[in-house]
Short mmCIF file of C-alpha atoms and ligand atoms in Angstrom, two decimals:
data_model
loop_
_atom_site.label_atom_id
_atom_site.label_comp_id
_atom_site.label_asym_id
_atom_site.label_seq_id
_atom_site.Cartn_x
_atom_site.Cartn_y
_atom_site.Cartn_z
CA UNK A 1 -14.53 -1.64 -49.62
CA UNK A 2 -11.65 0.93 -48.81
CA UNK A 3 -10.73 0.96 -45.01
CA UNK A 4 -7.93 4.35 -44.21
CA UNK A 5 -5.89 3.12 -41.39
CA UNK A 6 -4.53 6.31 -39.39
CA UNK A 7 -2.58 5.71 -36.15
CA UNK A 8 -0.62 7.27 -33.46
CA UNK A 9 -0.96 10.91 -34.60
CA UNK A 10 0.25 11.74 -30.72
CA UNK A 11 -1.88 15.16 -30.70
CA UNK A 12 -1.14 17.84 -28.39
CA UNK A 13 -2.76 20.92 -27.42
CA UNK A 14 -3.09 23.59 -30.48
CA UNK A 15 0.20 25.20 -30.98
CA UNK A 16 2.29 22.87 -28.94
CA UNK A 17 4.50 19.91 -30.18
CA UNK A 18 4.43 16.50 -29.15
CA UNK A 19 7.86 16.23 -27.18
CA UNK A 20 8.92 19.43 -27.68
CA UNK A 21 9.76 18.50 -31.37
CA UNK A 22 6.88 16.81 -33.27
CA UNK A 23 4.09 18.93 -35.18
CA UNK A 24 1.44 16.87 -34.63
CA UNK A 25 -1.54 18.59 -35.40
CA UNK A 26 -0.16 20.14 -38.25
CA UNK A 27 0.99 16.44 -39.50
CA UNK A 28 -2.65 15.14 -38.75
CA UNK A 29 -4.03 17.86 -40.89
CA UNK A 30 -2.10 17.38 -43.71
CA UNK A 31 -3.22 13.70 -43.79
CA UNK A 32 -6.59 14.16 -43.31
CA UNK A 33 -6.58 16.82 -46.33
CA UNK A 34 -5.04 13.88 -48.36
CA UNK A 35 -7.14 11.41 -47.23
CA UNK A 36 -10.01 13.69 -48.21
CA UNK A 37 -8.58 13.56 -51.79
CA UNK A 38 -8.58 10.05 -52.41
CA UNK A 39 -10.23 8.73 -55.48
CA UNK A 40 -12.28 6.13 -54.69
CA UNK A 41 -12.34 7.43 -51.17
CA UNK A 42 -12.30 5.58 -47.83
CA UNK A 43 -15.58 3.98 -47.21
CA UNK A 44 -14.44 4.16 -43.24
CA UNK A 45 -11.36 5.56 -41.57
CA UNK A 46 -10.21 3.65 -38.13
CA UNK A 47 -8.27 5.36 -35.90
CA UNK A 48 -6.16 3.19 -34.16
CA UNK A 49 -4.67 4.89 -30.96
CA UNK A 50 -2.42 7.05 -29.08
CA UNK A 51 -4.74 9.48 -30.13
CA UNK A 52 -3.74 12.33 -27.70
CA UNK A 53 0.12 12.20 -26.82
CA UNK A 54 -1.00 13.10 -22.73
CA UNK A 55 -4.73 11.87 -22.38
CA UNK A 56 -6.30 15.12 -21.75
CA UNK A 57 -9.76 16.69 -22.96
CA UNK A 58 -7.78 19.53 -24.66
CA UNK A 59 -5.86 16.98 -26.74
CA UNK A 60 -8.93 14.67 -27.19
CA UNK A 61 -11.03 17.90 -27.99
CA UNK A 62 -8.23 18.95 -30.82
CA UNK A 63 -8.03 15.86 -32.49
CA UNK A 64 -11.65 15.59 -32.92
CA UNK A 65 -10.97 19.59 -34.21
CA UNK A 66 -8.81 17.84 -36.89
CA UNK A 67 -10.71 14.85 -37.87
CA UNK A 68 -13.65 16.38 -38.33
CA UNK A 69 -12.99 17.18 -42.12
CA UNK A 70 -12.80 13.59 -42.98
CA UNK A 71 -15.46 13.06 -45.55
CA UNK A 72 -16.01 9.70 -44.34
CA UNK A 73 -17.30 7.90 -40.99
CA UNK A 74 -14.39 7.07 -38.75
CA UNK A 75 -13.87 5.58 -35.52
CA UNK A 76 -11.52 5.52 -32.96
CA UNK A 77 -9.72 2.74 -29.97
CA UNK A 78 -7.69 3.93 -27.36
CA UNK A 79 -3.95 3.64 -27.09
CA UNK A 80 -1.76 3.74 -23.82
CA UNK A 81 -1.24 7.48 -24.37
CA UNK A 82 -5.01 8.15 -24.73
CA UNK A 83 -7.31 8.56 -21.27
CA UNK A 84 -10.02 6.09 -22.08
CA UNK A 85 -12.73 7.69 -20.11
CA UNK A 86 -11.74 11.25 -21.78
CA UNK A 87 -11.62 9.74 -24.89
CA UNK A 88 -14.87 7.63 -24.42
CA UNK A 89 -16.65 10.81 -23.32
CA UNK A 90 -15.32 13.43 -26.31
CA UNK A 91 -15.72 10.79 -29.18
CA UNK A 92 -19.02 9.62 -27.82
CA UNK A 93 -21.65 8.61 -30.29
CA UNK A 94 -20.25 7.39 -34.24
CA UNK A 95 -16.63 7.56 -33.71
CA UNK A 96 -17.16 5.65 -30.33
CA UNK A 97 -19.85 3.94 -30.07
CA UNK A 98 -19.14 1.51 -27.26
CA UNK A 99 -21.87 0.95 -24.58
CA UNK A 100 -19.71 -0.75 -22.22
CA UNK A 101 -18.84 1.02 -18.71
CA UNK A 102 -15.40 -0.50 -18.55
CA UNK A 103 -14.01 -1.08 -22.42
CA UNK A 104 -13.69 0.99 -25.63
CA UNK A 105 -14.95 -1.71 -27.67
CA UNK A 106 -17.71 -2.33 -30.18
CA UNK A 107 -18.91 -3.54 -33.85
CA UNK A 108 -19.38 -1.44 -36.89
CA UNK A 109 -21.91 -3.42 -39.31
CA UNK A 110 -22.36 -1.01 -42.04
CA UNK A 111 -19.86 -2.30 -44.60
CA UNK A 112 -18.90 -5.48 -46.28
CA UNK A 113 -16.15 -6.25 -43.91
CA UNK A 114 -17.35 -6.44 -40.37
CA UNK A 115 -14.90 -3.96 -38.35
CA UNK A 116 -14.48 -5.08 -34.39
CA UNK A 117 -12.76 -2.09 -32.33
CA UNK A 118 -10.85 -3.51 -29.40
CA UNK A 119 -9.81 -1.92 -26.18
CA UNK A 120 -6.27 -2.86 -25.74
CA UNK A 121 -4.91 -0.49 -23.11
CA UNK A 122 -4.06 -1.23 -19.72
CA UNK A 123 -4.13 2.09 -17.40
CA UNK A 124 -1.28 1.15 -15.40
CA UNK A 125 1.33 -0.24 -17.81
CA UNK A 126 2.47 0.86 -21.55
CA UNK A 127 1.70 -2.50 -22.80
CA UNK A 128 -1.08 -3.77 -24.02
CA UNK A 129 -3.80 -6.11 -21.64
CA UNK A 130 -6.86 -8.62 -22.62
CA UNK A 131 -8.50 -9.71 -19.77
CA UNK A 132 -11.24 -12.99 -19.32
CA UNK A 133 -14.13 -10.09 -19.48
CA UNK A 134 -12.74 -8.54 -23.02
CA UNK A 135 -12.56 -12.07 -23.70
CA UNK A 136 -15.44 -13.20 -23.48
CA UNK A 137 -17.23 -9.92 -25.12
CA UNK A 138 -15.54 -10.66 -28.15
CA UNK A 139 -16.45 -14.09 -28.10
CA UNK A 140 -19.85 -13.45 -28.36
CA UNK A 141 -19.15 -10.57 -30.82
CA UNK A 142 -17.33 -13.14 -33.33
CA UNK A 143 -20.09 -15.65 -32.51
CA UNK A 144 -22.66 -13.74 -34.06
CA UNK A 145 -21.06 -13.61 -37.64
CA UNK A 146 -18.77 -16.42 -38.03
CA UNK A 147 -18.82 -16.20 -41.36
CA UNK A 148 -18.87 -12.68 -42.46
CA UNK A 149 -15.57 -11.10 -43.36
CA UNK A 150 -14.05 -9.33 -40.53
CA UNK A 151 -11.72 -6.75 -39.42
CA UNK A 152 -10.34 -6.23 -35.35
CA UNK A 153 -8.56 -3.09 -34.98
CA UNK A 154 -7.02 -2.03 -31.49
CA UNK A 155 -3.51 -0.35 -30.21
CA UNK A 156 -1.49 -3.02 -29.17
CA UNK A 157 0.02 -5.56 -31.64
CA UNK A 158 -0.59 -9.32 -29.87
CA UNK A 159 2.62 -10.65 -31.44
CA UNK A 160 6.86 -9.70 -30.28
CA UNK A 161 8.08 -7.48 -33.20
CA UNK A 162 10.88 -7.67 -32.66
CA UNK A 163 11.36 -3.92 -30.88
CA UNK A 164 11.10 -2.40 -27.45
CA UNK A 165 7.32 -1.33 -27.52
CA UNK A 166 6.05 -4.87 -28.23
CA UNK A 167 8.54 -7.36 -26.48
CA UNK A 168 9.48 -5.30 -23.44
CA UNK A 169 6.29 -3.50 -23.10
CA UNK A 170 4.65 -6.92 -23.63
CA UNK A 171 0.96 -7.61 -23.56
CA UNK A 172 -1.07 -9.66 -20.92
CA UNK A 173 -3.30 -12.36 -22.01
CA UNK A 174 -2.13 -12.42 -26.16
CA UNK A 175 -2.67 -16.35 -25.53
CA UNK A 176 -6.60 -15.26 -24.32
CA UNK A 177 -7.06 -13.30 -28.03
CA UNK A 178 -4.94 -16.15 -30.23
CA UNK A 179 -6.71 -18.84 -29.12
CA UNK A 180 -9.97 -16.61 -29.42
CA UNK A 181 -9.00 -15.77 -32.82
CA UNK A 182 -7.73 -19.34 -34.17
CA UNK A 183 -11.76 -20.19 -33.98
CA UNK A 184 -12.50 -17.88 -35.93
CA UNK A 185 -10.98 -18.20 -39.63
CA UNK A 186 -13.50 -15.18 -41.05
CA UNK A 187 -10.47 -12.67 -39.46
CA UNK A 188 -9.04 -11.24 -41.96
CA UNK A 189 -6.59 -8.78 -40.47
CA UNK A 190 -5.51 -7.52 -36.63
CA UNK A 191 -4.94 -4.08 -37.00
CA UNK A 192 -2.46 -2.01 -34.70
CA UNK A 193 -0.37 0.38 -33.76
CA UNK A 194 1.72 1.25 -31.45
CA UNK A 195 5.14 1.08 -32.59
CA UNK A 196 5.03 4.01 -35.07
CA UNK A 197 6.35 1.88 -38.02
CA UNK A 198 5.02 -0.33 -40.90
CA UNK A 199 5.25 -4.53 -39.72
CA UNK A 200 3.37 -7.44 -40.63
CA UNK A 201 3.03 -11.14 -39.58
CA UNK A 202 1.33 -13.87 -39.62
CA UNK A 203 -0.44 -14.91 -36.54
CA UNK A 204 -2.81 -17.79 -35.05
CA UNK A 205 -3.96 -18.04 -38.58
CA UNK A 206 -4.86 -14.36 -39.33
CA UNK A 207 -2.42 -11.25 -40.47
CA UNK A 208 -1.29 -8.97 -37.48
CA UNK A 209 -0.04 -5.44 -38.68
CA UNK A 210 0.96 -2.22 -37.64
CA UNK A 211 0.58 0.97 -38.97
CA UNK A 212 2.65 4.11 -38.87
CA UNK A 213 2.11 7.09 -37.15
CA UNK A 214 0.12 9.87 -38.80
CA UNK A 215 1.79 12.53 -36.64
CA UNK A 216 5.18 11.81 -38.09
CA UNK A 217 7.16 10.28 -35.50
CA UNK A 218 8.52 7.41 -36.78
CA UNK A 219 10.36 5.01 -34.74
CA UNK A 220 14.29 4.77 -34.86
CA UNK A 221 14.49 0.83 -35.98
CA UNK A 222 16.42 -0.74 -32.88
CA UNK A 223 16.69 -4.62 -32.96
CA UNK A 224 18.50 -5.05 -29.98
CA UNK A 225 15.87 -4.15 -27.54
CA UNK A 226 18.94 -3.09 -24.87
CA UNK A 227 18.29 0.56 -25.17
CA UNK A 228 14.75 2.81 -24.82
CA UNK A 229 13.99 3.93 -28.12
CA UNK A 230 13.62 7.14 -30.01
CA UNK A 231 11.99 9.02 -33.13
CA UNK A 232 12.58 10.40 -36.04
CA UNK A 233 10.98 13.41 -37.53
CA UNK A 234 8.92 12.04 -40.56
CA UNK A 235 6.25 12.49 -42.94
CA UNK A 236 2.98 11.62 -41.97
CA UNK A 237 2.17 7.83 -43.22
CA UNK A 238 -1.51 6.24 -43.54
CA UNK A 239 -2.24 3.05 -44.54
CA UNK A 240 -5.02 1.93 -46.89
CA UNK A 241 -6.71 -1.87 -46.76
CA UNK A 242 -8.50 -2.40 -50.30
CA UNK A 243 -11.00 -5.34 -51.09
CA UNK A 244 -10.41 -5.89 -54.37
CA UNK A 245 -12.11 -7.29 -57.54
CA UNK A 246 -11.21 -11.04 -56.80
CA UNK A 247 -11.89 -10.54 -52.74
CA UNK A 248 -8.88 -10.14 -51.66
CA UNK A 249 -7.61 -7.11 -48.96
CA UNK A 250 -4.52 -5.58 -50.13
CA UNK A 251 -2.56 -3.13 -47.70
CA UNK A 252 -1.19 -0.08 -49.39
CA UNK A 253 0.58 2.57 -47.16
CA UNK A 254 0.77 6.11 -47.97
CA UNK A 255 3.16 8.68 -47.20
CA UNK A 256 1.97 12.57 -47.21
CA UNK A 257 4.50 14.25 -49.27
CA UNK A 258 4.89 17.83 -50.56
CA UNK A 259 7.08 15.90 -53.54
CA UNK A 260 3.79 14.52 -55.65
CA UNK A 261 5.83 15.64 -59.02
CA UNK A 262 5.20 12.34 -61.28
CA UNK A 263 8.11 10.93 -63.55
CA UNK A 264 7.01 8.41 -66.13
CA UNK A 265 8.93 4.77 -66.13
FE1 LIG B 301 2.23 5.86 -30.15
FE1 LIG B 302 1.26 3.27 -27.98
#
């Protein structure tokens, strides 16, 4: 089992850049042309968030334009930057395919791993949000398979990092999901977003992480949380979550680089 991890690409409308600055679209291409060449590839590529930099159907309707190469299936959980009922609507059917009227959310059963896509967005706020009905969908979710291996991906890291977008941003009910997801040892990872750089922790016994952002705009570190944080101009990153041999799911992450010249040690 080889799950791609893409997040935050921030897409814009074709020939635009995300914040003036960012080449988005050009960044998600080049990652999905590398992802492509992966040997083994992905079985399954989750997308997780901030999709669209504005939330629009042109910016929903390009990304799908540059995912659509992947050789593998993917799907896809709204961030606070994505529209969830444009979103919903455009990525309808494999890369979507949640039947609630309110939520994002659903379970993919086709692998080894079971892989549970949250909706973690709250429409009115940045941060992320889950509510007593999320709650108890996802109760009954885990409930059927308590013993399978599984995967939750959604936008919002549960836990503080440590910078702006997770402790000031905050997210309501994290308590609601950690005591949800102390019941259920099987969890093998929460994977996130969100903050546009590579974190781990451990978490109400599982492994909360974050991935990078696939449209290069990587976070400027700030610790101090006093001051509203900015970007840097980056290579697009993806990361890669490998079962191996002996069981266990190892988390590589992969930058896109022009520089693949090999030295040897
Ligand atoms: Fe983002
Ligand atoms: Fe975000």
């Amino acid at each position: 089992m080889l799950v791609a991890q893409i997040s935050d690409p921030h897409i814009v409308e074709p020939g635009q850049k995300a914040c003036d600055v960012a080449p988005t679209s050009e960044r998600l291409a080049q990652l999905v042309t590398c992802v492509n060449k992966l040997d083994p590839l992905p079985n399954v590529t989750l997308i997780t968030g901030d999709i669209t930099h504005d939330g629009t159907d042109a910016q929903a309707e390009q990304a799908k334009h540059l995912l659509a190469p992947l050789k593998m299936p993917y799907h896809v959980v709204p961030g606070n930057h994505d529209d969830r009922t444009a979103l919903g609507k455009i990525f309808s059917g494999q890369a979507c395919p949640s039947q609630d009227a309110e939520f994002l959310h659903y379970v993919i059963e086709d692998h080894d791993t079971r892989l549970i896509g949250l909706d973690s967005t709250n429409p009115t706020a940045p941060g992320g949000e889950f509510c007593q009905k999320r709650a108890n969908w996802l109760d009954a979710r885990l409930s059927e398979a308590s013993e399978k291996p599984t995967i939750l991906f959604m936008h919002h890291p549960p836990v503080k990092f440590g910078v702006q977008e997770t402790d000031v941003d905050g997210f309501e009910g994290s308590d609601l999901l950690g005591e949800l997801i102390e019941r259920f040892p099987n969890i093998e990872r929460v994977l996130c977003g969100h903050i546009h750089l590579t974190a781990h922790t451990q978490w109400r016994g599982t492994v909360v992480s974050t991935a990078p952002s696939a449209g290069g705009m990587r976070l400027a570190l700030d610790l101090t949380l006093k001051k509203s944080s900015g970007f840097h101009l980056a290579n697009p990153e993806f990361q890669l979550h490998h079962r191996t041999t002996d069981g266990g799911l190892i988390t590589h992450q992969v930058e896109v680089s022009e520089n693949d010249k090999l030295y040897l040690f």
